[in-house]
C-alpha cells in the first residue's frame, strides 16, 4: 500500500504552524490549543489538519512532569518576514520534501549561523515521519505503531517545549491517521487514547464518514437527474422548462432527505 508520505507529512507542519507559528518569542509559554473534535477523519491524501492538541495541562501527566514556568524553546525565533519566506519554501514547493528542506536550510543560513527556526524543526520532523513510513510500510500495523511511538517519544524528549502541541495523545493519533489512513482507526485510537476517548473518536469518524457518503450519493443522483431533465426537455419554452425543472428537483430533494432521515 503505497502512499504519498511526503505530502502527508506536511499536514504535521500545518499543525505546528497553526499552534506555534504565531509565536515570535520562544521565551513565552506555548499557548494551549483547542480541544480536539476529531473532525472528518480525513483521507490519507487530505492536507487539511485537524485541531488536535488539548490544553497543555491536560497532557502533563502523559508528557512529563509539571513545570512551574515555560520550558526553554528548542528553536530560535525569526522575524515575521523570514517566517513567511520559510513557511512558503516548505509548504508551497512541488519538490520532494528532502529538497524543500535543503532549500529552507540554505535560506535560513542567511539569517543565522546556529540553531534553527521552528519551520526548519517542523520540516525535519516531517522528513522523519516520511522516512519511518517508507521503511516500515510492509510491516504489520502493530509494528508500525510501535515504531511511530518510539519516534514520537524521541522527539518529545529532545523538544519538550513542543510536547503539548505536537506530541500529546490526540496529535500522535492524528499523525498515525495521516500516514496510514482510517482503515484501522479503532486500533490506532486505542493505541494512543484512553478507552472512552478512543470509542468517541471512532464513533465520530463513523458518523462523519456516513455524512460524507450521503453527500456524495446526493450529488451523484442530482447530477444524473439533471442530465435526464436536459435530455427530456424537448421543445419546451424557457419558462415552462424552468418551472418543470424546479418542480422535479424540489421533489427529488424532499424524497432524498426524507429517505435519509428514515434511515437508522
mmCIF file of C-alpha atoms in Angstrom:
data_model
loop_
_atom_site.group_PDB
_atom_site.id
_atom_site.type_symbol
_atom_site.label_atom_id
_atom_site.label_comp_id
_atom_site.label_asym_id
_atom_site.label_seq_id
_atom_site.Cartn_x
_atom_site.Cartn_y
_atom_site.Cartn_z
ATOM 1 C CA UNK A 1 0.000 0.000 0.000
ATOM 2 C CA UNK A 2 1.963 2.963 -1.290
ATOM 3 C CA UNK A 3 1.071 6.434 -0.036
ATOM 4 C CA UNK A 4 2.302 9.940 -0.761
ATOM 5 C CA UNK A 5 4.165 10.183 2.515
ATOM 6 C CA UNK A 6 5.954 13.424 1.752
ATOM 7 C CA UNK A 7 2.644 15.142 1.108
ATOM 8 C CA UNK A 8 1.027 13.578 4.167
ATOM 9 C CA UNK A 9 3.808 14.585 6.483
ATOM 10 C CA UNK A 10 3.237 18.224 5.593
ATOM 11 C CA UNK A 11 -0.049 18.048 7.478
ATOM 12 C CA UNK A 12 2.097 17.763 10.593
ATOM 13 C CA UNK A 13 3.701 21.056 9.640
ATOM 14 C CA UNK A 14 0.300 22.645 9.371
ATOM 15 C CA UNK A 15 -0.492 21.505 12.898
ATOM 16 C CA UNK A 16 2.527 23.254 14.346
ATOM 17 C CA UNK A 17 2.113 26.273 12.095
ATOM 18 C CA UNK A 18 -1.414 26.613 13.436
ATOM 19 C CA UNK A 19 -0.477 26.252 17.084
ATOM 20 C CA UNK A 20 3.002 27.768 17.231
ATOM 21 C CA UNK A 21 3.569 29.759 14.073
ATOM 22 C CA UNK A 22 2.368 32.965 15.649
ATOM 23 C CA UNK A 23 4.905 32.825 18.485
ATOM 24 C CA UNK A 24 7.580 35.440 17.940
ATOM 25 C CA UNK A 25 9.162 34.987 21.369
ATOM 26 C CA UNK A 26 10.332 31.474 22.271
ATOM 27 C CA UNK A 27 10.522 32.522 25.919
ATOM 28 C CA UNK A 28 6.768 32.827 26.110
ATOM 29 C CA UNK A 29 4.703 29.793 27.201
ATOM 30 C CA UNK A 30 3.299 27.633 24.438
ATOM 31 C CA UNK A 31 -0.394 28.542 24.146
ATOM 32 C CA UNK A 32 -2.926 25.835 24.783
ATOM 33 C CA UNK A 33 -4.649 24.755 21.608
ATOM 34 C CA UNK A 34 -8.315 23.946 21.479
ATOM 35 C CA UNK A 35 -9.664 20.505 22.344
ATOM 36 C CA UNK A 36 -9.857 18.018 19.566
ATOM 37 C CA UNK A 37 -13.232 17.412 17.957
ATOM 38 C CA UNK A 38 -11.503 14.694 15.919
ATOM 39 C CA UNK A 39 -13.227 16.018 12.877
ATOM 40 C CA UNK A 40 -13.748 14.486 9.486
ATOM 41 C CA UNK A 41 -11.382 11.522 9.602
ATOM 42 C CA UNK A 42 -9.595 12.864 6.519
ATOM 43 C CA UNK A 43 -8.492 10.671 3.718
ATOM 44 C CA UNK A 44 -4.774 9.960 3.769
ATOM 45 C CA UNK A 45 -4.331 12.461 0.950
ATOM 46 C CA UNK A 46 -6.161 15.234 2.772
ATOM 47 C CA UNK A 47 -3.886 18.088 3.744
ATOM 48 C CA UNK A 48 -6.323 19.941 5.945
ATOM 49 C CA UNK A 49 -5.212 19.252 9.521
ATOM 50 C CA UNK A 50 -7.482 18.599 12.435
ATOM 51 C CA UNK A 51 -7.461 20.774 15.541
ATOM 52 C CA UNK A 52 -5.786 18.253 17.748
ATOM 53 C CA UNK A 53 -3.917 19.385 20.771
ATOM 54 C CA UNK A 54 -5.761 19.720 24.089
ATOM 55 C CA UNK A 55 -4.730 22.245 26.677
ATOM 56 C CA UNK A 56 -1.194 21.722 27.919
ATOM 57 C CA UNK A 57 -2.389 20.967 31.443
ATOM 58 C CA UNK A 58 -4.490 18.082 30.163
ATOM 59 C CA UNK A 59 -1.424 16.257 28.836
ATOM 60 C CA UNK A 60 1.065 16.977 31.594
ATOM 61 C CA UNK A 61 0.679 13.563 33.181
ATOM 62 C CA UNK A 62 1.316 11.790 29.892
ATOM 63 C CA UNK A 63 4.078 14.003 28.581
ATOM 64 C CA UNK A 64 6.253 14.700 31.606
ATOM 65 C CA UNK A 65 6.486 16.406 34.978
ATOM 66 C CA UNK A 66 4.686 19.658 35.587
ATOM 67 C CA UNK A 67 6.972 22.689 35.454
ATOM 68 C CA UNK A 68 6.484 25.992 37.218
ATOM 69 C CA UNK A 69 7.486 28.075 34.217
ATOM 70 C CA UNK A 70 7.786 27.929 30.440
ATOM 71 C CA UNK A 71 10.192 25.385 29.031
ATOM 72 C CA UNK A 72 13.150 26.772 27.098
ATOM 73 C CA UNK A 73 12.424 26.776 23.400
ATOM 74 C CA UNK A 74 14.291 24.242 21.285
ATOM 75 C CA UNK A 75 14.135 26.600 18.316
ATOM 76 C CA UNK A 76 15.044 30.214 17.581
ATOM 77 C CA UNK A 77 12.556 32.965 16.875
ATOM 78 C CA UNK A 78 12.754 34.594 13.451
ATOM 79 C CA UNK A 79 11.415 37.906 12.114
ATOM 80 C CA UNK A 80 7.915 37.689 10.665
ATOM 81 C CA UNK A 81 9.231 38.368 7.166
ATOM 82 C CA UNK A 82 11.600 35.422 7.408
ATOM 83 C CA UNK A 83 8.965 33.165 8.936
ATOM 84 C CA UNK A 84 6.732 33.769 5.915
ATOM 85 C CA UNK A 85 9.570 33.007 3.499
ATOM 86 C CA UNK A 86 10.487 29.795 5.302
ATOM 87 C CA UNK A 87 6.881 28.626 5.529
ATOM 88 C CA UNK A 88 6.385 29.259 1.813
ATOM 89 C CA UNK A 89 9.549 27.335 0.983
ATOM 90 C CA UNK A 90 8.468 24.219 2.855
ATOM 91 C CA UNK A 91 4.750 24.170 2.016
ATOM 92 C CA UNK A 92 4.300 25.674 -1.450
ATOM 93 C CA UNK A 93 7.021 23.954 -3.451
ATOM 94 C CA UNK A 94 6.330 20.912 -5.633
ATOM 95 C CA UNK A 95 9.775 19.481 -4.949
ATOM 96 C CA UNK A 96 10.343 16.363 -2.816
ATOM 97 C CA UNK A 97 10.350 17.076 0.883
ATOM 98 C CA UNK A 98 14.108 16.489 1.184
ATOM 99 C CA UNK A 99 14.795 19.156 -1.452
ATOM 100 C CA UNK A 100 12.378 21.576 0.173
ATOM 101 C CA UNK A 101 14.163 21.141 3.473
ATOM 102 C CA UNK A 102 17.574 21.670 1.870
ATOM 103 C CA UNK A 103 16.351 24.889 0.260
ATOM 104 C CA UNK A 104 14.892 26.018 3.575
ATOM 105 C CA UNK A 105 18.193 25.380 5.381
ATOM 106 C CA UNK A 106 20.099 27.372 2.749
ATOM 107 C CA UNK A 107 17.644 30.241 3.040
ATOM 108 C CA UNK A 108 17.727 30.162 6.823
ATOM 109 C CA UNK A 109 21.529 30.235 6.919
ATOM 110 C CA UNK A 110 21.374 33.752 5.511
ATOM 111 C CA UNK A 111 19.754 34.886 8.744
ATOM 112 C CA UNK A 112 21.560 32.913 11.457
ATOM 113 C CA UNK A 113 24.670 30.836 11.877
ATOM 114 C CA UNK A 114 23.477 28.483 14.636
ATOM 115 C CA UNK A 115 20.250 26.977 15.878
ATOM 116 C CA UNK A 116 17.174 26.507 13.742
ATOM 117 C CA UNK A 117 13.772 28.076 13.227
ATOM 118 C CA UNK A 118 10.520 26.419 14.182
ATOM 119 C CA UNK A 119 9.764 25.877 10.499
ATOM 120 C CA UNK A 120 13.035 24.037 9.947
ATOM 121 C CA UNK A 121 12.409 21.892 13.018
ATOM 122 C CA UNK A 122 8.975 21.058 11.662
ATOM 123 C CA UNK A 123 10.467 20.161 8.307
ATOM 124 C CA UNK A 124 12.933 17.787 9.914
ATOM 125 C CA UNK A 125 10.148 16.069 11.818
ATOM 126 C CA UNK A 126 8.049 15.739 8.669
ATOM 127 C CA UNK A 127 11.057 14.185 6.950
ATOM 128 C CA UNK A 128 11.495 11.759 9.860
ATOM 129 C CA UNK A 129 7.838 10.732 9.544
ATOM 130 C CA UNK A 130 8.227 10.239 5.815
ATOM 131 C CA UNK A 131 11.282 8.039 6.280
ATOM 132 C CA UNK A 132 9.651 5.991 9.034
ATOM 133 C CA UNK A 133 6.549 5.361 6.945
ATOM 134 C CA UNK A 134 8.550 4.269 3.926
ATOM 135 C CA UNK A 135 10.877 1.991 5.879
ATOM 136 C CA UNK A 136 8.038 0.293 7.768
ATOM 137 C CA UNK A 137 5.442 0.190 5.009
ATOM 138 C CA UNK A 138 5.379 -3.614 4.736
ATOM 139 C CA UNK A 139 5.299 -4.315 8.476
ATOM 140 C CA UNK A 140 2.143 -5.235 10.412
ATOM 141 C CA UNK A 141 0.247 -2.298 11.843
ATOM 142 C CA UNK A 142 1.272 -3.065 15.426
ATOM 143 C CA UNK A 143 4.955 -2.831 14.486
ATOM 144 C CA UNK A 144 4.403 0.362 12.519
ATOM 145 C CA UNK A 145 2.638 1.900 15.500
ATOM 146 C CA UNK A 146 5.439 0.851 17.822
ATOM 147 C CA UNK A 147 7.995 2.453 15.505
ATOM 148 C CA UNK A 148 5.976 5.654 15.265
ATOM 149 C CA UNK A 149 5.595 5.826 19.039
ATOM 150 C CA UNK A 150 9.350 5.413 19.520
ATOM 151 C CA UNK A 151 9.985 8.237 17.072
ATOM 152 C CA UNK A 152 7.445 10.464 18.788
ATOM 153 C CA UNK A 153 8.939 9.702 22.208
ATOM 154 C CA UNK A 154 12.441 10.528 20.978
ATOM 155 C CA UNK A 155 11.331 13.863 19.542
ATOM 156 C CA UNK A 156 9.280 14.692 22.628
ATOM 157 C CA UNK A 157 12.344 14.058 24.800
ATOM 158 C CA UNK A 158 14.510 16.266 22.574
ATOM 159 C CA UNK A 159 11.864 19.012 22.263
ATOM 160 C CA UNK A 160 9.830 19.088 25.486
ATOM 161 C CA UNK A 161 8.599 22.597 24.679
ATOM 162 C CA UNK A 162 6.621 21.131 21.747
ATOM 163 C CA UNK A 163 5.112 18.210 23.652
ATOM 164 C CA UNK A 164 1.784 19.898 24.398
ATOM 165 C CA UNK A 165 1.200 20.726 20.728
ATOM 166 C CA UNK A 166 2.900 18.020 18.696
ATOM 167 C CA UNK A 167 3.208 15.005 20.967
ATOM 168 C CA UNK A 168 0.046 14.923 23.055
ATOM 169 C CA UNK A 169 -2.096 11.777 22.556
ATOM 170 C CA UNK A 170 -4.505 13.400 20.082
ATOM 171 C CA UNK A 171 -1.687 14.781 17.945
ATOM 172 C CA UNK A 172 0.119 11.437 17.981
ATOM 173 C CA UNK A 173 -3.043 9.715 16.800
ATOM 174 C CA UNK A 174 -3.554 12.277 14.039
ATOM 175 C CA UNK A 175 -0.046 11.672 12.741
ATOM 176 C CA UNK A 176 -0.782 7.948 12.526
ATOM 177 C CA UNK A 177 -4.042 8.642 10.693
ATOM 178 C CA UNK A 178 -2.264 10.898 8.213
ATOM 179 C CA UNK A 179 0.288 8.197 7.493
ATOM 180 C CA UNK A 180 -1.935 5.116 7.383
ATOM 181 C CA UNK A 181 -5.486 6.305 6.957
ATOM 182 C CA UNK A 182 -8.544 5.229 8.908
ATOM 183 C CA UNK A 183 -8.908 1.640 7.754
ATOM 184 C CA UNK A 184 -7.699 0.555 11.193
ATOM 185 C CA UNK A 185 -8.898 3.608 13.107
ATOM 186 C CA UNK A 186 -10.120 1.663 16.118
ATOM 187 C CA UNK A 187 -6.686 0.087 16.547
ATOM 188 C CA UNK A 188 -4.961 3.441 16.097
ATOM 189 C CA UNK A 189 -7.256 5.178 18.558
ATOM 190 C CA UNK A 190 -6.889 2.503 21.229
ATOM 191 C CA UNK A 191 -3.119 2.651 20.876
ATOM 192 C CA UNK A 192 -2.919 6.375 21.609
ATOM 193 C CA UNK A 193 -6.054 7.311 23.578
ATOM 194 C CA UNK A 194 -7.835 6.248 26.767
ATOM 195 C CA UNK A 195 -10.692 3.803 26.176
ATOM 196 C CA UNK A 196 -13.554 6.286 26.417
ATOM 197 C CA UNK A 197 -11.900 8.845 24.179
ATOM 198 C CA UNK A 198 -10.913 6.161 21.681
ATOM 199 C CA UNK A 199 -14.518 4.950 21.415
ATOM 200 C CA UNK A 200 -15.786 8.505 20.940
ATOM 201 C CA UNK A 201 -13.195 9.117 18.239
ATOM 202 C CA UNK A 202 -14.192 6.001 16.308
ATOM 203 C CA UNK A 203 -17.899 6.836 16.599
ATOM 204 C CA UNK A 204 -17.367 10.402 15.444
ATOM 205 C CA UNK A 205 -15.328 9.239 12.464
ATOM 206 C CA UNK A 206 -18.007 6.691 11.517
ATOM 207 C CA UNK A 207 -20.758 9.306 11.734
ATOM 208 C CA UNK A 208 -18.766 11.777 9.693
ATOM 209 C CA UNK A 209 -17.970 9.193 7.039
ATOM 210 C CA UNK A 210 -21.671 8.350 6.785
ATOM 211 C CA UNK A 211 -22.426 12.024 6.220
ATOM 212 C CA UNK A 212 -19.767 12.240 3.517
ATOM 213 C CA UNK A 213 -21.135 9.115 1.829
ATOM 214 C CA UNK A 214 -24.654 10.550 1.865
ATOM 215 C CA UNK A 215 -23.422 13.829 0.416
ATOM 216 C CA UNK A 216 -21.596 12.027 -2.368
ATOM 217 C CA UNK A 217 -24.665 9.893 -3.103
ATOM 218 C CA UNK A 218 -26.849 13.002 -3.230
ATOM 219 C CA UNK A 219 -24.524 14.833 -5.607
ATOM 220 C CA UNK A 220 -24.276 11.815 -7.887
ATOM 221 C CA UNK A 221 -28.049 11.331 -8.071
ATOM 222 C CA UNK A 222 -28.616 15.047 -8.592
ATOM 223 C CA UNK A 223 -26.161 15.146 -11.496
ATOM 224 C CA UNK A 224 -27.833 12.126 -13.097
ATOM 225 C CA UNK A 225 -31.268 13.736 -12.705
ATOM 226 C CA UNK A 226 -30.048 16.972 -14.288
ATOM 227 C CA UNK A 227 -28.820 15.005 -17.301
ATOM 228 C CA UNK A 228 -32.160 13.227 -17.616
ATOM 229 C CA UNK A 229 -34.012 16.527 -17.455
ATOM 230 C CA UNK A 230 -31.849 18.033 -20.167
ATOM 231 C CA UNK A 231 -32.414 15.010 -22.385
ATOM 232 C CA UNK A 232 -36.195 15.223 -21.944
ATOM 233 C CA UNK A 233 -36.620 18.961 -22.412
ATOM 234 C CA UNK A 234 -37.785 18.647 -25.974
ATOM 235 C CA UNK A 235 -39.325 21.843 -27.345
ATOM 236 C CA UNK A 236 -40.483 23.329 -24.038
ATOM 237 C CA UNK A 237 -40.089 27.090 -23.838
ATOM 238 C CA UNK A 238 -37.671 28.509 -21.252
ATOM 239 C CA UNK A 239 -40.302 29.488 -18.670
ATOM 240 C CA UNK A 240 -42.075 26.127 -18.823
ATOM 241 C CA UNK A 241 -38.753 24.320 -18.740
ATOM 242 C CA UNK A 242 -37.553 26.142 -15.650
ATOM 243 C CA UNK A 243 -40.851 25.563 -13.866
ATOM 244 C CA UNK A 244 -40.756 21.853 -14.692
ATOM 245 C CA UNK A 245 -37.117 21.581 -13.695
ATOM 246 C CA UNK A 246 -37.628 23.222 -10.318
ATOM 247 C CA UNK A 247 -40.619 21.029 -9.590
ATOM 248 C CA UNK A 248 -38.736 17.839 -10.400
ATOM 249 C CA UNK A 249 -35.620 18.873 -8.459
ATOM 250 C CA UNK A 250 -37.674 20.009 -5.490
ATOM 251 C CA UNK A 251 -39.457 16.669 -5.325
ATOM 252 C CA UNK A 252 -36.139 14.861 -5.612
ATOM 253 C CA UNK A 253 -34.686 16.809 -2.680
ATOM 254 C CA UNK A 254 -37.744 16.172 -0.490
ATOM 255 C CA UNK A 255 -37.705 12.456 -1.264
ATOM 256 C CA UNK A 256 -33.958 12.142 -0.743
ATOM 257 C CA UNK A 257 -33.834 13.849 2.630
ATOM 258 C CA UNK A 258 -36.987 12.130 3.852
ATOM 259 C CA UNK A 259 -35.421 8.796 2.987
ATOM 260 C CA UNK A 260 -32.152 9.825 4.669
ATOM 261 C CA UNK A 261 -33.927 10.833 7.880
ATOM 262 C CA UNK A 262 -35.759 7.482 7.973
ATOM 263 C CA UNK A 263 -32.504 5.545 7.814
ATOM 264 C CA UNK A 264 -31.077 4.380 11.163
#
